[in-house]
Amino acid sequence: MNICLVTLNSLNQPGGISTYYTQLTRLLTQAGHRIFLLTPNQLAGEDDEDQWLESGLLTTVFLKKNYSAEKRKWSPYFRPGGFDAPNWIAKGMATREWLLSNHKAYQIDIVEVADYGGLGIFLCDNSLPPVIITGHGSLSQFAGLNYSGKNDSLELITRLEELSFKSADAIITHSQFNKNSLEKWLKKTVRVTSIPWQNMQNRVCSREPGKLICIGGLQPVKGIYDLLDAMTLLREKAPHIRVTWIGGDTWLAPAYQQMSVYLQKKYPDTWQHRLIWAGELDPEKTGREIAAASLVIIPGTFDTFNYVALEAASLGKAILITDHTGAAELFTHGKDAWIVPANNPAALADAILYLSANPELCGKLGANAGSTIREKLSEDRMVSERLAVYSDVIVNRVRKTQGAGNELDFLNQYRTAARKYYYCLRRFLKKIKG
């Protein structure tokens, strides 16, 4: 099968999305399938050409030329920064143009694209292969949980996401938790498949007593507020306990403030005292931090899966995880993980205190967690489930009554002379003010 995967991140980068595509391309190429990995490159310069990299059955294409042209075309009509609608329009247009030009020559059978940003609708066209949307967590789902405010970029991107879900030939995700969330919203069937993963059975690692870590971007859905509230509650009971948070900063605090700055103001006695933010680390360094940990905390308030749980389990680490994290479904409370209710800082604090005082229990949880994921996430199962969905979608595809061109007509309402003049004047005034 010739499969096109559209990703927002390069392989082997920090974060779950990059991990997902790294693992998926490995599994599918090992099974003998040819993969075209398309990555719209938002760092592309005006004169850059697309970059093609060949590695066995994997062809990676960094889409630069059309991305750069579309970004320049749409940027004058929007306020810079924020959710950056021109970036997502440019990614969608560049991906669409590549597929229109190449899908027949390379006999592409199916396209899989992430939900975030709404790229799918640009590809849902009878003249292109069938499209599967992968539910990792969309801006539409996060908008009410992370700070998003109201602006036209947010409005446009969430519309693109809704159209993508509506028009896709199928939707898949990797947890019942996210399946329920999507089906409640979309009123459309969502399929669950095993998440791509490579078990690390032979890794031997030491454990630093009292080393508690949490990994994820600084954003509300990852549970940063709840963990800070929990550590504040433990200030008197257990002043010796510290947690290290590893992950990049965001601008998702109220009024689009930088999260690290906002947290310093909101939690002056806890931030960088009881919860230590280490910033973003590369995957190798992050892996070493997990390997040295005695407890890995995953405090998500809405986390559609979370690869950190698998990384920790593979290394035999005790996991403290909330029930609003998709990966929690793999585990059993008290046997191979410690599962607490989400949005409950008191329960989180009690669990941190209890597990910190019981290293033998942590050792048992970690050992059992490794056995659990090796049993539940076999590579043969992951590949067979994925290919079954691909094959079913190809065979049972329903032709659309209208193509992406019609669905995307609404974009024209943003590309007006009045908007261009307004944002040009705004940029000019901002520039002269310094």
PDB file of N, CA and C in Angstrom, residues 85-146:
ATOM      1  N   ALA A  85      -3.904  32.112  11.537  1.00  0.00           N
ATOM      2  CA  ALA A  85      -4.684  31.471  10.475  1.00  0.00           C
ATOM      3  C   ALA A  85      -3.923  31.340   9.155  1.00  0.00           C
ATOM      4  N   PRO A  86      -3.145  32.361   8.716  1.00  0.00           N
ATOM      5  CA  PRO A  86      -2.424  32.199   7.441  1.00  0.00           C
ATOM      6  C   PRO A  86      -1.493  30.990   7.425  1.00  0.00           C
ATOM      7  N   ASN A  87      -0.905  30.666   8.566  1.00  0.00           N
ATOM      8  CA  ASN A  87      -0.042  29.497   8.652  1.00  0.00           C
ATOM      9  C   ASN A  87      -0.809  28.224   8.314  1.00  0.00           C
ATOM     10  N   TRP A  88      -2.028  28.092   8.854  1.00  0.00           N
ATOM     11  CA  TRP A  88      -2.804  26.864   8.641  1.00  0.00           C
ATOM     12  C   TRP A  88      -3.397  26.816   7.241  1.00  0.00           C
ATOM     13  N   ILE A  89      -3.814  27.960   6.724  1.00  0.00           N
ATOM     14  CA  ILE A  89      -4.287  27.988   5.338  1.00  0.00           C
ATOM     15  C   ILE A  89      -3.149  27.586   4.401  1.00  0.00           C
ATOM     16  N   ALA A  90      -1.965  28.146   4.640  1.00  0.00           N
ATOM     17  CA  ALA A  90      -0.809  27.847   3.786  1.00  0.00           C
ATOM     18  C   ALA A  90      -0.434  26.373   3.858  1.00  0.00           C
ATOM     19  N   LYS A  91      -0.481  25.791   5.047  1.00  0.00           N
ATOM     20  CA  LYS A  91      -0.183  24.359   5.179  1.00  0.00           C
ATOM     21  C   LYS A  91      -1.184  23.525   4.392  1.00  0.00           C
ATOM     22  N   GLY A  92      -2.460  23.874   4.525  1.00  0.00           N
ATOM     23  CA  GLY A  92      -3.486  23.127   3.811  1.00  0.00           C
ATOM     24  C   GLY A  92      -3.361  23.256   2.304  1.00  0.00           C
ATOM     25  N   MET A  93      -3.152  24.470   1.825  1.00  0.00           N
ATOM     26  CA  MET A  93      -3.027  24.704   0.389  1.00  0.00           C
ATOM     27  C   MET A  93      -1.795  24.009  -0.187  1.00  0.00           C
ATOM     28  N   ALA A  94      -0.670  24.090   0.522  1.00  0.00           N
ATOM     29  CA  ALA A  94       0.566  23.469   0.036  1.00  0.00           C
ATOM     30  C   ALA A  94       0.420  21.954  -0.045  1.00  0.00           C
ATOM     31  N   THR A  95      -0.217  21.375   0.961  1.00  0.00           N
ATOM     32  CA  THR A  95      -0.422  19.928   0.964  1.00  0.00           C
ATOM     33  C   THR A  95      -1.358  19.518  -0.169  1.00  0.00           C
ATOM     34  N   ARG A  96      -2.425  20.275  -0.345  1.00  0.00           N
ATOM     35  CA  ARG A  96      -3.376  19.982  -1.428  1.00  0.00           C
ATOM     36  C   ARG A  96      -2.685  20.031  -2.795  1.00  0.00           C
ATOM     37  N   GLU A  97      -1.892  21.067  -3.027  1.00  0.00           N
ATOM     38  CA  GLU A  97      -1.224  21.206  -4.322  1.00  0.00           C
ATOM     39  C   GLU A  97      -0.260  20.054  -4.577  1.00  0.00           C
ATOM     40  N   TRP A  98       0.450  19.627  -3.532  1.00  0.00           N
ATOM     41  CA  TRP A  98       1.387  18.508  -3.716  1.00  0.00           C
ATOM     42  C   TRP A  98       0.628  17.245  -4.090  1.00  0.00           C
ATOM     43  N   LEU A  99      -0.465  16.978  -3.394  1.00  0.00           N
ATOM     44  CA  LEU A  99      -1.233  15.765  -3.688  1.00  0.00           C
ATOM     45  C   LEU A  99      -1.855  15.814  -5.080  1.00  0.00           C
ATOM     46  N   LEU A 100      -2.402  16.961  -5.456  1.00  0.00           N
ATOM     47  CA  LEU A 100      -2.977  17.075  -6.794  1.00  0.00           C
ATOM     48  C   LEU A 100      -1.933  16.809  -7.878  1.00  0.00           C
ATOM     49  N   SER A 101      -0.700  17.216  -7.618  1.00  0.00           N
ATOM     50  CA  SER A 101       0.370  17.068  -8.606  1.00  0.00           C
ATOM     51  C   SER A 101       1.014  15.686  -8.600  1.00  0.00           C
ATOM     52  N   ASN A 102       0.927  14.967  -7.466  1.00  0.00           N
ATOM     53  CA  ASN A 102       1.750  13.764  -7.314  1.00  0.00           C
ATOM     54  C   ASN A 102       1.006  12.473  -6.988  1.00  0.00           C
ATOM     55  N   HIS A 103      -0.246  12.544  -6.565  1.00  0.00           N
ATOM     56  CA  HIS A 103      -0.860  11.315  -6.047  1.00  0.00           C
ATOM     57  C   HIS A 103      -1.022  10.234  -7.120  1.00  0.00           C
ATOM     58  N   LYS A 104      -1.266  10.613  -8.367  1.00  0.00           N
ATOM     59  CA  LYS A 104      -1.406   9.603  -9.421  1.00  0.00           C
ATOM     60  C   LYS A 104      -0.055   9.000  -9.787  1.00  0.00           C
ATOM     61  N   ALA A 105       0.956   9.839  -9.888  1.00  0.00           N
ATOM     62  CA  ALA A 105       2.285   9.346 -10.264  1.00  0.00           C
ATOM     63  C   ALA A 105       2.814   8.342  -9.248  1.00  0.00           C
ATOM     64  N   TYR A 106       2.518   8.582  -7.970  1.00  0.00           N
ATOM     65  CA  TYR A 106       3.021   7.687  -6.924  1.00  0.00           C
ATOM     66  C   TYR A 106       1.954   6.707  -6.432  1.00  0.00           C
ATOM     67  N   GLN A 107       0.807   6.687  -7.105  1.00  0.00           N
ATOM     68  CA  GLN A 107      -0.264   5.723  -6.824  1.00  0.00           C
ATOM     69  C   GLN A 107      -0.612   5.675  -5.332  1.00  0.00           C
ATOM     70  N   ILE A 108      -0.809   6.852  -4.756  1.00  0.00           N
ATOM     71  CA  ILE A 108      -1.133   6.929  -3.331  1.00  0.00           C
ATOM     72  C   ILE A 108      -2.544   6.399  -3.096  1.00  0.00           C
ATOM     73  N   ASP A 109      -2.661   5.487  -2.147  1.00  0.00           N
ATOM     74  CA  ASP A 109      -3.940   4.825  -1.876  1.00  0.00           C
ATOM     75  C   ASP A 109      -4.783   5.558  -0.849  1.00  0.00           C
ATOM     76  N   ILE A 110      -4.134   6.171   0.132  1.00  0.00           N
ATOM     77  CA  ILE A 110      -4.882   6.779   1.233  1.00  0.00           C
ATOM     78  C   ILE A 110      -4.043   7.871   1.884  1.00  0.00           C
ATOM     79  N   VAL A 111      -4.726   8.834   2.489  1.00  0.00           N
ATOM     80  CA  VAL A 111      -4.064   9.954   3.168  1.00  0.00           C
ATOM     81  C   VAL A 111      -4.525   9.975   4.618  1.00  0.00           C
ATOM     82  N   GLU A 112      -3.573  10.103   5.539  1.00  0.00           N
ATOM     83  CA  GLU A 112      -3.900  10.280   6.958  1.00  0.00           C
ATOM     84  C   GLU A 112      -3.347  11.628   7.407  1.00  0.00           C
ATOM     85  N   VAL A 113      -4.184  12.430   8.055  1.00  0.00           N
ATOM     86  CA  VAL A 113      -3.783  13.778   8.450  1.00  0.00           C
ATOM     87  C   VAL A 113      -4.285  14.062   9.857  1.00  0.00           C
ATOM     88  N   ALA A 114      -3.503  14.816  10.638  1.00  0.00           N
ATOM     89  CA  ALA A 114      -3.886  15.161  12.006  1.00  0.00           C
ATOM     90  C   ALA A 114      -5.067  16.125  12.007  1.00  0.00           C
ATOM     91  N   ASP A 115      -5.812  16.112  13.123  1.00  0.00           N
ATOM     92  CA  ASP A 115      -7.007  16.954  13.237  1.00  0.00           C
ATOM     93  C   ASP A 115      -6.674  18.421  13.492  1.00  0.00           C
ATOM     94  N   TYR A 116      -5.642  18.699  14.280  1.00  0.00           N
ATOM     95  CA  TYR A 116      -5.356  20.070  14.712  1.00  0.00           C
ATOM     96  C   TYR A 116      -5.050  20.965  13.513  1.00  0.00           C
ATOM     97  N   GLY A 117      -5.731  22.087  13.431  1.00  0.00           N
ATOM     98  CA  GLY A 117      -5.479  23.051  12.369  1.00  0.00           C
ATOM     99  C   GLY A 117      -6.384  22.933  11.166  1.00  0.00           C
ATOM    100  N   GLY A 118      -7.070  21.786  11.017  1.00  0.00           N
ATOM    101  CA  GLY A 118      -8.050  21.648   9.944  1.00  0.00           C
ATOM    102  C   GLY A 118      -7.487  21.444   8.556  1.00  0.00           C
ATOM    103  N   LEU A 119      -6.318  20.802   8.437  1.00  0.00           N
ATOM    104  CA  LEU A 119      -5.748  20.560   7.113  1.00  0.00           C
ATOM    105  C   LEU A 119      -6.581  19.576   6.296  1.00  0.00           C
ATOM    106  N   GLY A 120      -7.323  18.716   6.976  1.00  0.00           N
ATOM    107  CA  GLY A 120      -8.051  17.655   6.283  1.00  0.00           C
ATOM    108  C   GLY A 120      -8.988  18.147   5.203  1.00  0.00           C
ATOM    109  N   ILE A 121      -9.690  19.248   5.446  1.00  0.00           N
ATOM    110  CA  ILE A 121     -10.690  19.708   4.479  1.00  0.00           C
ATOM    111  C   ILE A 121     -10.052  20.112   3.156  1.00  0.00           C
ATOM    112  N   PHE A 122      -8.810  20.528   3.163  1.00  0.00           N
ATOM    113  CA  PHE A 122      -8.126  20.885   1.918  1.00  0.00           C
ATOM    114  C   PHE A 122      -7.895  19.650   1.036  1.00  0.00           C
ATOM    115  N   LEU A 123      -7.959  18.463   1.643  1.00  0.00           N
ATOM    116  CA  LEU A 123      -7.618  17.224   0.947  1.00  0.00           C
ATOM    117  C   LEU A 123      -8.834  16.366   0.644  1.00  0.00           C
ATOM    118  N   CYS A 124     -10.001  16.738   1.185  1.00  0.00           N
ATOM    119  CA  CYS A 124     -11.220  15.944   0.996  1.00  0.00           C
ATOM    120  C   CYS A 124     -11.842  16.300  -0.348  1.00  0.00           C
ATOM    121  N   ASP A 125     -11.472  15.560  -1.367  1.00  0.00           N
ATOM    122  CA  ASP A 125     -11.883  15.878  -2.733  1.00  0.00           C
ATOM    123  C   ASP A 125     -11.969  14.568  -3.510  1.00  0.00           C
ATOM    124  N   ASN A 126     -12.983  14.429  -4.348  1.00  0.00           N
ATOM    125  CA  ASN A 126     -13.144  13.198  -5.120  1.00  0.00           C
ATOM    126  C   ASN A 126     -11.969  12.925  -6.047  1.00  0.00           C
ATOM    127  N   SER A 127     -11.223  13.957  -6.402  1.00  0.00           N
ATOM    128  CA  SER A 127     -10.080  13.771  -7.298  1.00  0.00           C
ATOM    129  C   SER A 127      -8.829  13.310  -6.559  1.00  0.00           C
ATOM    130  N   LEU A 128      -8.904  13.220  -5.237  1.00  0.00           N
ATOM    131  CA  LEU A 128      -7.767  12.799  -4.410  1.00  0.00           C
ATOM    132  C   LEU A 128      -8.095  11.498  -3.685  1.00  0.00           C
ATOM    133  N   PRO A 129      -7.086  10.814  -3.134  1.00  0.00           N
ATOM    134  CA  PRO A 129      -7.350   9.582  -2.387  1.00  0.00           C
ATOM    135  C   PRO A 129      -8.208   9.851  -1.151  1.00  0.00           C
ATOM    136  N   PRO A 130      -8.822   8.797  -0.584  1.00  0.00           N
ATOM    137  CA  PRO A 130      -9.617   8.976   0.638  1.00  0.00           C
ATOM    138  C   PRO A 130      -8.771   9.500   1.789  1.00  0.00           C
ATOM    139  N   VAL A 131      -9.441  10.212   2.699  1.00  0.00           N
ATOM    140  CA  VAL A 131      -8.753  10.908   3.793  1.00  0.00           C
ATOM    141  C   VAL A 131      -9.243  10.395   5.140  1.00  0.00           C
ATOM    142  N   ILE A 132      -8.292  10.081   6.008  1.00  0.00           N
ATOM    143  CA  ILE A 132      -8.578   9.721   7.394  1.00  0.00           C
ATOM    144  C   ILE A 132      -8.052  10.829   8.293  1.00  0.00           C
ATOM    145  N   ILE A 133      -8.895  11.319   9.190  1.00  0.00           N
ATOM    146  CA  ILE A 133      -8.468  12.299  10.189  1.00  0.00           C
ATOM    147  C   ILE A 133      -8.075  11.549  11.453  1.00  0.00           C
ATOM    148  N   THR A 134      -6.896  11.858  11.979  1.00  0.00           N
ATOM    149  CA  THR A 134      -6.443  11.249  13.228  1.00  0.00           C
ATOM    150  C   THR A 134      -6.687  12.210  14.377  1.00  0.00           C
ATOM    151  N   GLY A 135      -7.467  11.766  15.349  1.00  0.00           N
ATOM    152  CA  GLY A 135      -7.820  12.613  16.485  1.00  0.00           C
ATOM    153  C   GLY A 135      -6.765  12.588  17.573  1.00  0.00           C
ATOM    154  N   HIS A 136      -5.840  13.538  17.501  1.00  0.00           N
ATOM    155  CA  HIS A 136      -4.851  13.716  18.569  1.00  0.00           C
ATOM    156  C   HIS A 136      -5.321  14.749  19.586  1.00  0.00           C
ATOM    157  N   GLY A 137      -6.278  15.565  19.201  1.00  0.00           N
ATOM    158  CA  GLY A 137      -6.735  16.686  20.017  1.00  0.00           C
ATOM    159  C   GLY A 137      -6.763  17.931  19.158  1.00  0.00           C
ATOM    160  N   SER A 138      -7.949  18.445  18.895  1.00  0.00           N
ATOM    161  CA  SER A 138      -8.099  19.585  17.996  1.00  0.00           C
ATOM    162  C   SER A 138      -8.169  20.889  18.779  1.00  0.00           C
ATOM    163  N   LEU A 139      -7.908  21.980  18.085  1.00  0.00           N
ATOM    164  CA  LEU A 139      -8.055  23.296  18.702  1.00  0.00           C
ATOM    165  C   LEU A 139      -9.492  23.492  19.172  1.00  0.00           C
ATOM    166  N   SER A 140     -10.448  22.972  18.418  1.00  0.00           N
ATOM    167  CA  SER A 140     -11.856  23.089  18.804  1.00  0.00           C
ATOM    168  C   SER A 140     -12.110  22.444  20.156  1.00  0.00           C
ATOM    169  N   GLN A 141     -11.464  21.303  20.421  1.00  0.00           N
ATOM    170  CA  GLN A 141     -11.631  20.623  21.707  1.00  0.00           C
ATOM    171  C   GLN A 141     -10.916  21.365  22.826  1.00  0.00           C
ATOM    172  N   PHE A 142      -9.754  21.929  22.524  1.00  0.00           N
ATOM    173  CA  PHE A 142      -8.951  22.582  23.555  1.00  0.00           C
ATOM    174  C   PHE A 142      -9.404  24.003  23.864  1.00  0.00           C
ATOM    175  N   ALA A 143     -10.160  24.615  22.933  1.00  0.00           N
ATOM    176  CA  ALA A 143     -10.445  26.049  23.033  1.00  0.00           C
ATOM    177  C   ALA A 143     -11.113  26.436  24.340  1.00  0.00           C
ATOM    178  N   GLY A 144     -11.963  25.578  24.873  1.00  0.00           N
ATOM    179  CA  GLY A 144     -12.638  25.915  26.120  1.00  0.00           C
ATOM    180  C   GLY A 144     -11.837  25.573  27.357  1.00  0.00           C
ATOM    181  N   LEU A 145     -10.660  24.952  27.170  1.00  0.00           N
ATOM    182  CA  LEU A 145      -9.853  24.488  28.303  1.00  0.00           C
ATOM    183  C   LEU A 145      -8.565  25.297  28.430  1.00  0.00           C
ATOM    184  N   ASN A 146      -7.845  25.457  27.312  1.00  0.00           N
ATOM    185  CA  ASN A 146      -6.737  26.402  27.274  1.00  0.00           C
ATOM    186  C   ASN A 146      -7.318  27.787  27.002  1.00  0.00           C
TER     187      ASN A 146
END
